[in-house]
Amino acid sequence: MPHDRPARARTAAPAPLPADALPLARRIELLRTTAEADPRVEGVLLYGSWTLGEADAHSDLDAYLYVREEDVAAFDGREFVERLAPLKLAYTNMYGILAVVFEDLMRGEFHVEPTGTGIAEIAGWRDRIHLPRPEAAVLLDRTGRLTAAARELAALTPPEPVATAQQLTDELANWTLMLAHVRARGEHARAHHLLHAVIAPLQLSRLLRGSTAHWLTPSRALEADLPATDVERYATTTGPLTPEAVRTASANSWQWSRDLAAEAADRWGVRLPSELHEEIARVLSPAG
């Protein structure tokens, strides 16, 4: 049964914010008070760097707005967000999310969802969304259901190493072979995209180093989370969009993948298709 007044989750004392995150903190507080004053909004849930305790001057304001079922069809998300600050840009992006740019160049993403079905969907976010501080993520909860759902996402189960390492090594071989084929066809831009968007073996590196705090976004805080040697190996897999640079980066990426896979095989008994690995290496070699 709804509370008589908007409910706020009780929070432990948060870690001190860096000074450059204060504009975001002020805007989040304004989002809280604006939502509390609008009876159509029954809940507000934040996600992203704020909820991880990693916000800074470059962080976005990412939120779900849970609106009463009878009001959601007529709810004007842009008008609501403009109450926080003037906007330089507002549009519905390719995922159906209201994406905005505030006057100070802070970005924002706002999902407008019906309260009942929207909150029910949170149960399906497990192992895809992590809210280690659910009380900091929930800005408004008039019914108590949103806080309960968010608390289910507080624990992120570390990946089981053996099965995960096997999956990752198989994925790396499969996608690297695709990269080899499209590069051989002369589609260097497509190969370049695959190399950086699909193949980068950062998760396998994280698994082996025991650094899975940013598992869901493996490039996040890469420089701080992984040894310098792994950061240097990653750097060799990047380069400009030229045939020779893509060839070199592809070969370097596969060699790093093979080294990590061999390490996983020694540690966890991961099965490696050695003949296939050699064939991929030959296709990617400068003479291939």
PDB file of C-alpha atoms in Angstrom:
ATOM      1  CA  MET A   1       0.000   0.000   0.000  1.00  0.00           C
ATOM      2  CA  PRO A   2       1.491   3.427  -0.906  1.00  0.00           C
ATOM      3  CA  HIS A   3       2.991   5.539   1.841  1.00  0.00           C
ATOM      4  CA  ASP A   4       1.363   8.855   2.684  1.00  0.00           C
ATOM      5  CA  ARG A   5       4.579  10.659   1.754  1.00  0.00           C
ATOM      6  CA  PRO A   6       7.327   9.884  -0.768  1.00  0.00           C
ATOM      7  CA  ALA A   7       9.655   7.300   0.714  1.00  0.00           C
ATOM      8  CA  ARG A   8      13.417   7.600   0.652  1.00  0.00           C
ATOM      9  CA  ALA A   9      15.669   4.682   1.340  1.00  0.00           C
ATOM     10  CA  ARG A  10      17.825   5.026   4.427  1.00  0.00           C
ATOM     11  CA  THR A  11      21.442   5.376   3.446  1.00  0.00           C
ATOM     12  CA  ALA A  12      24.723   4.849   5.173  1.00  0.00           C
ATOM     13  CA  ALA A  13      27.126   7.774   5.104  1.00  0.00           C
ATOM     14  CA  PRO A  14      28.423   7.866   1.525  1.00  0.00           C
ATOM     15  CA  ALA A  15      32.067   8.200   0.629  1.00  0.00           C
ATOM     16  CA  PRO A  16      33.082  11.842   0.081  1.00  0.00           C
ATOM     17  CA  LEU A  17      32.475  12.976  -3.473  1.00  0.00           C
ATOM     18  CA  PRO A  18      35.305  14.464  -5.498  1.00  0.00           C
ATOM     19  CA  ALA A  19      34.798  18.191  -5.921  1.00  0.00           C
ATOM     20  CA  ASP A  20      34.233  17.852  -9.650  1.00  0.00           C
ATOM     21  CA  ALA A  21      31.234  15.552  -9.031  1.00  0.00           C
ATOM     22  CA  LEU A  22      29.313  18.173  -7.073  1.00  0.00           C
ATOM     23  CA  PRO A  23      27.392  19.494 -10.123  1.00  0.00           C
ATOM     24  CA  LEU A  24      26.105  15.976 -10.712  1.00  0.00           C
ATOM     25  CA  ALA A  25      25.199  15.640  -7.036  1.00  0.00           C
ATOM     26  CA  ARG A  26      23.220  18.874  -7.157  1.00  0.00           C
ATOM     27  CA  ARG A  27      21.373  17.804 -10.297  1.00  0.00           C
ATOM     28  CA  ILE A  28      20.542  14.440  -8.770  1.00  0.00           C
ATOM     29  CA  GLU A  29      19.135  16.169  -5.700  1.00  0.00           C
ATOM     30  CA  LEU A  30      17.055  18.391  -7.978  1.00  0.00           C
ATOM     31  CA  LEU A  31      15.826  15.278  -9.787  1.00  0.00           C
ATOM     32  CA  ARG A  32      14.778  13.858  -6.425  1.00  0.00           C
ATOM     33  CA  THR A  33      12.801  16.914  -5.354  1.00  0.00           C
ATOM     34  CA  THR A  34      11.260  17.383  -8.810  1.00  0.00           C
ATOM     35  CA  ALA A  35      10.069  13.780  -8.889  1.00  0.00           C
ATOM     36  CA  GLU A  36       8.731  13.979  -5.342  1.00  0.00           C
ATOM     37  CA  ALA A  37       6.654  17.003  -6.332  1.00  0.00           C
ATOM     38  CA  ASP A  38       5.140  15.230  -9.349  1.00  0.00           C
ATOM     39  CA  PRO A  39       2.475  12.732  -8.223  1.00  0.00           C
ATOM     40  CA  ARG A  40       2.646  10.910 -11.558  1.00  0.00           C
ATOM     41  CA  VAL A  41       6.182   9.702 -10.784  1.00  0.00           C
ATOM     42  CA  GLU A  42       6.131   6.795  -8.350  1.00  0.00           C
ATOM     43  CA  GLY A  43       9.788   5.868  -8.439  1.00  0.00           C
ATOM     44  CA  VAL A  44      13.213   6.996  -9.658  1.00  0.00           C
ATOM     45  CA  LEU A  45      16.163   4.647  -9.991  1.00  0.00           C
ATOM     46  CA  LEU A  46      19.683   5.745 -10.916  1.00  0.00           C
ATOM     47  CA  TYR A  47      22.288   3.563 -12.587  1.00  0.00           C
ATOM     48  CA  GLY A  48      25.829   4.104 -13.833  1.00  0.00           C
ATOM     49  CA  SER A  49      28.884   5.621 -12.172  1.00  0.00           C
ATOM     50  CA  TRP A  50      26.913   7.407  -9.430  1.00  0.00           C
ATOM     51  CA  THR A  51      25.594   4.139  -8.065  1.00  0.00           C
ATOM     52  CA  LEU A  52      29.078   2.593  -8.190  1.00  0.00           C
ATOM     53  CA  GLY A  53      30.567   5.454  -6.159  1.00  0.00           C
ATOM     54  CA  GLU A  54      32.784   6.419  -9.114  1.00  0.00           C
ATOM     55  CA  ALA A  55      31.145   9.639 -10.306  1.00  0.00           C
ATOM     56  CA  ASP A  56      33.256  12.553 -11.489  1.00  0.00           C
ATOM     57  CA  ALA A  57      32.975  15.623 -13.725  1.00  0.00           C
ATOM     58  CA  HIS A  58      32.556  13.435 -16.812  1.00  0.00           C
ATOM     59  CA  SER A  59      29.753  11.232 -15.496  1.00  0.00           C
ATOM     60  CA  ASP A  60      26.292  11.083 -17.008  1.00  0.00           C
ATOM     61  CA  LEU A  61      22.942  11.321 -15.237  1.00  0.00           C
ATOM     62  CA  ASP A  62      21.237   7.997 -15.981  1.00  0.00           C
ATOM     63  CA  ALA A  63      17.829   7.243 -14.517  1.00  0.00           C
ATOM     64  CA  TYR A  64      14.644   5.239 -14.797  1.00  0.00           C
ATOM     65  CA  LEU A  65      11.452   7.214 -14.199  1.00  0.00           C
ATOM     66  CA  TYR A  66       8.609   4.955 -13.085  1.00  0.00           C
ATOM     67  CA  VAL A  67       5.306   6.616 -13.925  1.00  0.00           C
ATOM     68  CA  ARG A  68       1.780   5.578 -12.904  1.00  0.00           C
ATOM     69  CA  GLU A  69       0.173   3.351 -15.534  1.00  0.00           C
ATOM     70  CA  GLU A  70      -2.689   5.758 -16.100  1.00  0.00           C
ATOM     71  CA  ASP A  71      -0.257   8.640 -16.742  1.00  0.00           C
ATOM     72  CA  VAL A  72       2.629   7.050 -18.637  1.00  0.00           C
ATOM     73  CA  ALA A  73       1.162   7.410 -22.144  1.00  0.00           C
ATOM     74  CA  ALA A  74       0.773  11.178 -21.771  1.00  0.00           C
ATOM     75  CA  PHE A  75       3.945  11.727 -19.740  1.00  0.00           C
ATOM     76  CA  ASP A  76       6.282  14.186 -21.504  1.00  0.00           C
ATOM     77  CA  GLY A  77       9.776  13.074 -20.519  1.00  0.00           C
ATOM     78  CA  ARG A  78      11.472  16.035 -22.121  1.00  0.00           C
ATOM     79  CA  GLU A  79       9.282  18.540 -20.310  1.00  0.00           C
ATOM     80  CA  PHE A  80      10.005  16.781 -17.032  1.00  0.00           C
ATOM     81  CA  VAL A  81      13.785  16.710 -17.584  1.00  0.00           C
ATOM     82  CA  GLU A  82      13.839  20.376 -18.631  1.00  0.00           C
ATOM     83  CA  ARG A  83      12.793  21.228 -15.088  1.00  0.00           C
ATOM     84  CA  LEU A  84      16.285  20.180 -14.005  1.00  0.00           C
ATOM     85  CA  ALA A  85      18.201  22.499 -16.365  1.00  0.00           C
ATOM     86  CA  PRO A  86      17.943  23.908 -19.899  1.00  0.00           C
ATOM     87  CA  LEU A  87      18.710  21.393 -22.629  1.00  0.00           C
ATOM     88  CA  LYS A  88      20.929  21.757 -25.680  1.00  0.00           C
ATOM     89  CA  LEU A  89      19.720  18.458 -27.127  1.00  0.00           C
ATOM     90  CA  ALA A  90      16.908  15.999 -26.474  1.00  0.00           C
ATOM     91  CA  TYR A  91      15.836  13.079 -28.637  1.00  0.00           C
ATOM     92  CA  THR A  92      14.778   9.436 -28.469  1.00  0.00           C
ATOM     93  CA  ASN A  93      17.837   7.345 -29.234  1.00  0.00           C
ATOM     94  CA  MET A  94      18.117   4.040 -31.107  1.00  0.00           C
ATOM     95  CA  TYR A  95      17.171   2.118 -27.959  1.00  0.00           C
ATOM     96  CA  GLY A  96      14.011   4.126 -27.322  1.00  0.00           C
ATOM     97  CA  ILE A  97      15.586   6.071 -24.454  1.00  0.00           C
ATOM     98  CA  LEU A  98      15.280   9.825 -23.949  1.00  0.00           C
ATOM     99  CA  ALA A  99      18.859  11.077 -24.408  1.00  0.00           C
ATOM    100  CA  VAL A 100      19.651  14.671 -23.441  1.00  0.00           C
ATOM    101  CA  VAL A 101      22.523  17.112 -23.223  1.00  0.00           C
ATOM    102  CA  PHE A 102      22.178  19.767 -20.535  1.00  0.00           C
ATOM    103  CA  GLU A 103      23.411  23.330 -20.945  1.00  0.00           C
ATOM    104  CA  ASP A 104      26.640  22.512 -19.079  1.00  0.00           C
ATOM    105  CA  LEU A 105      27.305  19.564 -21.482  1.00  0.00           C
ATOM    106  CA  MET A 106      26.386  16.930 -18.911  1.00  0.00           C
ATOM    107  CA  ARG A 107      24.753  14.016 -20.692  1.00  0.00           C
ATOM    108  CA  GLY A 108      21.669  12.207 -19.472  1.00  0.00           C
ATOM    109  CA  GLU A 109      19.596   9.155 -20.299  1.00  0.00           C
ATOM    110  CA  PHE A 110      16.055   8.791 -18.975  1.00  0.00           C
ATOM    111  CA  HIS A 111      13.935   5.674 -19.350  1.00  0.00           C
ATOM    112  CA  VAL A 112      10.218   6.363 -18.855  1.00  0.00           C
ATOM    113  CA  GLU A 113       8.507   3.164 -17.722  1.00  0.00           C
ATOM    114  CA  PRO A 114       5.100   2.200 -16.293  1.00  0.00           C
ATOM    115  CA  THR A 115       5.523   1.472 -12.610  1.00  0.00           C
ATOM    116  CA  GLY A 116       4.097  -2.049 -12.454  1.00  0.00           C
ATOM    117  CA  THR A 117       5.729  -3.751 -15.416  1.00  0.00           C
ATOM    118  CA  GLY A 118       8.809  -1.548 -15.237  1.00  0.00           C
ATOM    119  CA  ILE A 119       9.714  -2.512 -11.685  1.00  0.00           C
ATOM    120  CA  ALA A 120       8.877  -6.152 -12.395  1.00  0.00           C
ATOM    121  CA  GLU A 121      11.481  -6.186 -15.186  1.00  0.00           C
ATOM    122  CA  ILE A 122      14.290  -5.342 -12.744  1.00  0.00           C
ATOM    123  CA  ALA A 123      14.418  -8.983 -11.657  1.00  0.00           C
ATOM    124  CA  GLY A 124      15.728  -9.813 -15.143  1.00  0.00           C
ATOM    125  CA  TRP A 125      18.691  -7.460 -14.761  1.00  0.00           C
ATOM    126  CA  ARG A 126      20.614  -9.804 -12.470  1.00  0.00           C
ATOM    127  CA  ASP A 127      24.236 -10.244 -13.609  1.00  0.00           C
ATOM    128  CA  ARG A 128      23.776  -7.450 -16.186  1.00  0.00           C
ATOM    129  CA  ILE A 129      23.266  -4.444 -13.898  1.00  0.00           C
ATOM    130  CA  HIS A 130      25.089  -3.978 -10.596  1.00  0.00           C
ATOM    131  CA  LEU A 131      23.771  -1.670  -7.873  1.00  0.00           C
ATOM    132  CA  PRO A 132      26.243  -2.130  -4.994  1.00  0.00           C
ATOM    133  CA  ARG A 133      24.598   0.742  -3.105  1.00  0.00           C
ATOM    134  CA  PRO A 134      20.874   0.296  -3.793  1.00  0.00           C
ATOM    135  CA  GLU A 135      19.898   2.996  -1.305  1.00  0.00           C
ATOM    136  CA  ALA A 136      21.973   5.494  -3.282  1.00  0.00           C
ATOM    137  CA  ALA A 137      20.394   4.312  -6.527  1.00  0.00           C
ATOM    138  CA  VAL A 138      16.780   4.706  -5.384  1.00  0.00           C
ATOM    139  CA  LEU A 139      15.875   8.395  -5.307  1.00  0.00           C
ATOM    140  CA  LEU A 140      12.133   7.950  -4.891  1.00  0.00           C
ATOM    141  CA  ASP A 141       9.991   4.970  -3.976  1.00  0.00           C
ATOM    142  CA  ARG A 142       6.378   5.634  -3.056  1.00  0.00           C
ATOM    143  CA  THR A 143       5.457   1.952  -2.652  1.00  0.00           C
ATOM    144  CA  GLY A 144       8.603   0.200  -1.383  1.00  0.00           C
ATOM    145  CA  ARG A 145       8.675  -2.152  -4.396  1.00  0.00           C
ATOM    146  CA  LEU A 146      11.488  -0.323  -6.185  1.00  0.00           C
ATOM    147  CA  THR A 147      13.831  -0.454  -3.186  1.00  0.00           C
ATOM    148  CA  ALA A 148      13.161  -4.168  -2.731  1.00  0.00           C
ATOM    149  CA  ALA A 149      13.890  -4.827  -6.411  1.00  0.00           C
ATOM    150  CA  ALA A 150      17.088  -2.747  -6.368  1.00  0.00           C
ATOM    151  CA  ARG A 151      18.416  -4.618  -3.340  1.00  0.00           C
ATOM    152  CA  GLU A 152      18.330  -7.815  -5.377  1.00  0.00           C
ATOM    153  CA  LEU A 153      21.045  -6.292  -7.584  1.00  0.00           C
ATOM    154  CA  ALA A 154      23.385  -5.343  -4.734  1.00  0.00           C
ATOM    155  CA  ALA A 155      25.500  -8.487  -4.983  1.00  0.00           C
ATOM    156  CA  LEU A 156      27.385  -9.225  -8.189  1.00  0.00           C
ATOM    157  CA  THR A 157      28.317 -12.888  -8.321  1.00  0.00           C
ATOM    158  CA  PRO A 158      31.896 -13.225  -9.604  1.00  0.00           C
ATOM    159  CA  PRO A 159      32.099 -15.269 -12.804  1.00  0.00           C
ATOM    160  CA  GLU A 160      32.808 -18.941 -12.296  1.00  0.00           C
ATOM    161  CA  PRO A 161      36.376 -19.158 -13.657  1.00  0.00           C
ATOM    162  CA  VAL A 162      36.541 -22.533 -15.419  1.00  0.00           C
ATOM    163  CA  ALA A 163      33.360 -22.352 -17.502  1.00  0.00           C
ATOM    164  CA  THR A 164      33.821 -18.641 -18.114  1.00  0.00           C
ATOM    165  CA  ALA A 165      37.410 -19.060 -19.301  1.00  0.00           C
ATOM    166  CA  GLN A 166      36.321 -21.827 -21.670  1.00  0.00           C
ATOM    167  CA  GLN A 167      33.545 -19.641 -23.060  1.00  0.00           C
ATOM    168  CA  LEU A 168      35.858 -16.666 -23.526  1.00  0.00           C
ATOM    169  CA  THR A 169      38.636 -18.619 -25.251  1.00  0.00           C
ATOM    170  CA  ASP A 170      36.126 -20.184 -27.641  1.00  0.00           C
ATOM    171  CA  GLU A 171      34.581 -16.774 -28.367  1.00  0.00           C
ATOM    172  CA  LEU A 172      37.983 -15.241 -29.056  1.00  0.00           C
ATOM    173  CA  ALA A 173      38.865 -17.949 -31.566  1.00  0.00           C
ATOM    174  CA  ASN A 174      35.521 -17.712 -33.340  1.00  0.00           C
ATOM    175  CA  TRP A 175      35.429 -13.925 -33.642  1.00  0.00           C
ATOM    176  CA  THR A 176      39.108 -13.628 -34.529  1.00  0.00           C
ATOM    177  CA  LEU A 177      38.572 -16.048 -37.407  1.00  0.00           C
ATOM    178  CA  MET A 178      35.700 -13.848 -38.610  1.00  0.00           C
ATOM    179  CA  LEU A 179      38.048 -10.859 -38.354  1.00  0.00           C
ATOM    180  CA  ALA A 180      40.595 -12.709 -40.476  1.00  0.00           C
ATOM    181  CA  HIS A 181      38.018 -13.424 -43.167  1.00  0.00           C
ATOM    182  CA  VAL A 182      36.658  -9.873 -43.434  1.00  0.00           C
ATOM    183  CA  ARG A 183      40.173  -8.420 -43.443  1.00  0.00           C
ATOM    184  CA  ALA A 184      41.219 -10.808 -46.205  1.00  0.00           C
ATOM    185  CA  ARG A 185      38.183  -9.649 -48.171  1.00  0.00           C
ATOM    186  CA  GLY A 186      39.507  -6.103 -47.946  1.00  0.00           C
ATOM    187  CA  GLU A 187      36.892  -4.857 -45.442  1.00  0.00           C
ATOM    188  CA  HIS A 188      39.453  -3.130 -43.252  1.00  0.00           C
ATOM    189  CA  ALA A 189      36.949  -0.814 -41.556  1.00  0.00           C
ATOM    190  CA  ARG A 190      34.795  -3.771 -40.562  1.00  0.00           C
ATOM    191  CA  ALA A 191      37.845  -5.646 -39.292  1.00  0.00           C
ATOM    192  CA  HIS A 192      38.917  -2.569 -37.348  1.00  0.00           C
ATOM    193  CA  HIS A 193      35.471  -2.399 -35.735  1.00  0.00           C
ATOM    194  CA  LEU A 194      35.459  -6.093 -34.835  1.00  0.00           C
ATOM    195  CA  LEU A 195      38.899  -5.782 -33.312  1.00  0.00           C
ATOM    196  CA  HIS A 196      37.847  -3.078 -30.872  1.00  0.00           C
ATOM    197  CA  ALA A 197      34.139  -3.731 -30.310  1.00  0.00           C
ATOM    198  CA  VAL A 198      33.984  -7.534 -30.153  1.00  0.00           C
ATOM    199  CA  ILE A 199      37.335  -9.238 -29.826  1.00  0.00           C
ATOM    200  CA  ALA A 200      39.438  -7.328 -27.256  1.00  0.00           C
ATOM    201  CA  PRO A 201      40.322 -10.037 -24.695  1.00  0.00           C
ATOM    202  CA  LEU A 202      39.872  -7.813 -21.675  1.00  0.00           C
ATOM    203  CA  GLN A 203      37.460 -10.076 -19.832  1.00  0.00           C
ATOM    204  CA  LEU A 204      39.796 -13.052 -20.032  1.00  0.00           C
ATOM    205  CA  SER A 205      42.608 -10.856 -18.774  1.00  0.00           C
ATOM    206  CA  ARG A 206      40.425  -9.663 -15.879  1.00  0.00           C
ATOM    207  CA  LEU A 207      39.420 -13.213 -15.030  1.00  0.00           C
ATOM    208  CA  LEU A 208      43.038 -14.348 -14.862  1.00  0.00           C
ATOM    209  CA  ARG A 209      44.118 -11.339 -12.782  1.00  0.00           C
ATOM    210  CA  GLY A 210      41.202 -11.658 -10.350  1.00  0.00           C
ATOM    211  CA  SER A 211      40.035  -8.157 -11.274  1.00  0.00           C
ATOM    212  CA  THR A 212      36.316  -8.552 -11.953  1.00  0.00           C
ATOM    213  CA  ALA A 213      34.920  -5.468 -10.210  1.00  0.00           C
ATOM    214  CA  HIS A 214      34.278  -3.898 -13.628  1.00  0.00           C
ATOM    215  CA  TRP A 215      33.375  -7.175 -15.296  1.00  0.00           C
ATOM    216  CA  LEU A 216      30.250  -5.812 -16.981  1.00  0.00           C
ATOM    217  CA  THR A 217      32.228  -2.958 -18.599  1.00  0.00           C
ATOM    218  CA  PRO A 218      35.701  -4.480 -18.948  1.00  0.00           C
ATOM    219  CA  SER A 219      37.398  -1.398 -20.421  1.00  0.00           C
ATOM    220  CA  ARG A 220      36.308   0.756 -17.453  1.00  0.00           C
ATOM    221  CA  ALA A 221      39.226   1.784 -15.218  1.00  0.00           C
ATOM    222  CA  LEU A 222      41.440  -0.501 -17.279  1.00  0.00           C
ATOM    223  CA  GLU A 223      44.583   1.447 -16.455  1.00  0.00           C
ATOM    224  CA  ALA A 224      43.945   1.157 -12.720  1.00  0.00           C
ATOM    225  CA  ASP A 225      42.590  -2.403 -12.592  1.00  0.00           C
ATOM    226  CA  LEU A 226      45.062  -4.383 -14.708  1.00  0.00           C
ATOM    227  CA  PRO A 227      48.861  -4.712 -14.606  1.00  0.00           C
ATOM    228  CA  ALA A 228      50.820  -2.384 -16.851  1.00  0.00           C
ATOM    229  CA  THR A 229      51.899  -5.339 -18.975  1.00  0.00           C
ATOM    230  CA  ASP A 230      48.268  -6.101 -19.874  1.00  0.00           C
ATOM    231  CA  VAL A 231      47.563  -2.446 -20.618  1.00  0.00           C
ATOM    232  CA  GLU A 232      50.588  -2.453 -22.918  1.00  0.00           C
ATOM    233  CA  ARG A 233      49.382  -5.611 -24.651  1.00  0.00           C
ATOM    234  CA  TYR A 234      45.979  -4.016 -25.173  1.00  0.00           C
ATOM    235  CA  ALA A 235      47.643  -0.955 -26.716  1.00  0.00           C
ATOM    236  CA  THR A 236      49.278  -3.153 -29.361  1.00  0.00           C
ATOM    237  CA  THR A 237      45.817  -4.272 -30.524  1.00  0.00           C
ATOM    238  CA  THR A 238      44.846  -0.717 -31.499  1.00  0.00           C
ATOM    239  CA  GLY A 239      45.900   1.417 -34.425  1.00  0.00           C
ATOM    240  CA  PRO A 240      44.790   3.564 -37.345  1.00  0.00           C
ATOM    241  CA  LEU A 241      42.513   2.384 -40.112  1.00  0.00           C
ATOM    242  CA  THR A 242      45.106   1.323 -42.666  1.00  0.00           C
ATOM    243  CA  PRO A 243      45.506  -2.193 -44.093  1.00  0.00           C
ATOM    244  CA  GLU A 244      48.945  -2.683 -42.544  1.00  0.00           C
ATOM    245  CA  ALA A 245      47.954  -1.287 -39.137  1.00  0.00           C
ATOM    246  CA  VAL A 246      44.824  -3.465 -39.003  1.00  0.00           C
ATOM    247  CA  ARG A 247      46.897  -6.511 -39.987  1.00  0.00           C
ATOM    248  CA  THR A 248      49.460  -5.822 -37.261  1.00  0.00           C
ATOM    249  CA  ALA A 249      46.857  -5.072 -34.586  1.00  0.00           C
ATOM    250  CA  SER A 250      44.910  -8.222 -35.502  1.00  0.00           C
ATOM    251  CA  ALA A 251      48.005 -10.410 -35.216  1.00  0.00           C
ATOM    252  CA  ASN A 252      48.905  -8.797 -31.889  1.00  0.00           C
ATOM    253  CA  SER A 253      45.379  -9.279 -30.569  1.00  0.00           C
ATOM    254  CA  TRP A 254      45.372 -12.946 -31.479  1.00  0.00           C
ATOM    255  CA  GLN A 255      48.805 -13.523 -29.958  1.00  0.00           C
ATOM    256  CA  TRP A 256      47.636 -11.915 -26.711  1.00  0.00           C
ATOM    257  CA  SER A 257      44.449 -14.002 -26.812  1.00  0.00           C
ATOM    258  CA  ARG A 258      46.520 -17.160 -27.282  1.00  0.00           C
ATOM    259  CA  ASP A 259      48.855 -16.262 -24.420  1.00  0.00           C
ATOM    260  CA  LEU A 260      45.884 -15.660 -22.114  1.00  0.00           C
ATOM    261  CA  ALA A 261      44.201 -18.854 -23.304  1.00  0.00           C
ATOM    262  CA  ALA A 262      47.364 -20.839 -22.585  1.00  0.00           C
ATOM    263  CA  GLU A 263      47.492 -19.338 -19.116  1.00  0.00           C
ATOM    264  CA  ALA A 264      43.850 -20.312 -18.575  1.00  0.00           C
ATOM    265  CA  ALA A 265      44.583 -23.825 -19.788  1.00  0.00           C
ATOM    266  CA  ASP A 266      47.450 -24.190 -17.306  1.00  0.00           C
ATOM    267  CA  ARG A 267      45.377 -22.842 -14.429  1.00  0.00           C
ATOM    268  CA  TRP A 268      41.913 -24.274 -15.078  1.00  0.00           C
ATOM    269  CA  GLY A 269      42.332 -26.992 -17.670  1.00  0.00           C
ATOM    270  CA  VAL A 270      40.626 -25.054 -20.440  1.00  0.00           C
ATOM    271  CA  ARG A 271      40.483 -27.082 -23.669  1.00  0.00           C
ATOM    272  CA  LEU A 272      42.237 -25.402 -26.574  1.00  0.00           C
ATOM    273  CA  PRO A 273      41.809 -26.374 -30.256  1.00  0.00           C
ATOM    274  CA  SER A 274      45.516 -26.048 -30.944  1.00  0.00           C
ATOM    275  CA  GLU A 275      45.335 -26.802 -34.665  1.00  0.00           C
ATOM    276  CA  LEU A 276      42.654 -24.151 -35.196  1.00  0.00           C
ATOM    277  CA  HIS A 277      44.664 -21.643 -33.163  1.00  0.00           C
ATOM    278  CA  GLU A 278      47.694 -22.231 -35.381  1.00  0.00           C
ATOM    279  CA  GLU A 279      45.627 -21.865 -38.541  1.00  0.00           C
ATOM    280  CA  ILE A 280      44.186 -18.544 -37.353  1.00  0.00           C
ATOM    281  CA  ALA A 281      47.703 -17.335 -36.556  1.00  0.00           C
ATOM    282  CA  ARG A 282      48.877 -18.225 -40.055  1.00  0.00           C
ATOM    283  CA  VAL A 283      45.986 -16.396 -41.674  1.00  0.00           C
ATOM    284  CA  LEU A 284      46.736 -13.301 -39.602  1.00  0.00           C
ATOM    285  CA  SER A 285      50.507 -13.382 -40.049  1.00  0.00           C
ATOM    286  CA  PRO A 286      52.135 -10.721 -42.281  1.00  0.00           C
ATOM    287  CA  ALA A 287      52.748 -13.406 -44.895  1.00  0.00           C
ATOM    288  CA  GLY A 288      49.183 -14.735 -44.637  1.00  0.00           C
TER     289      GLY A 288
END
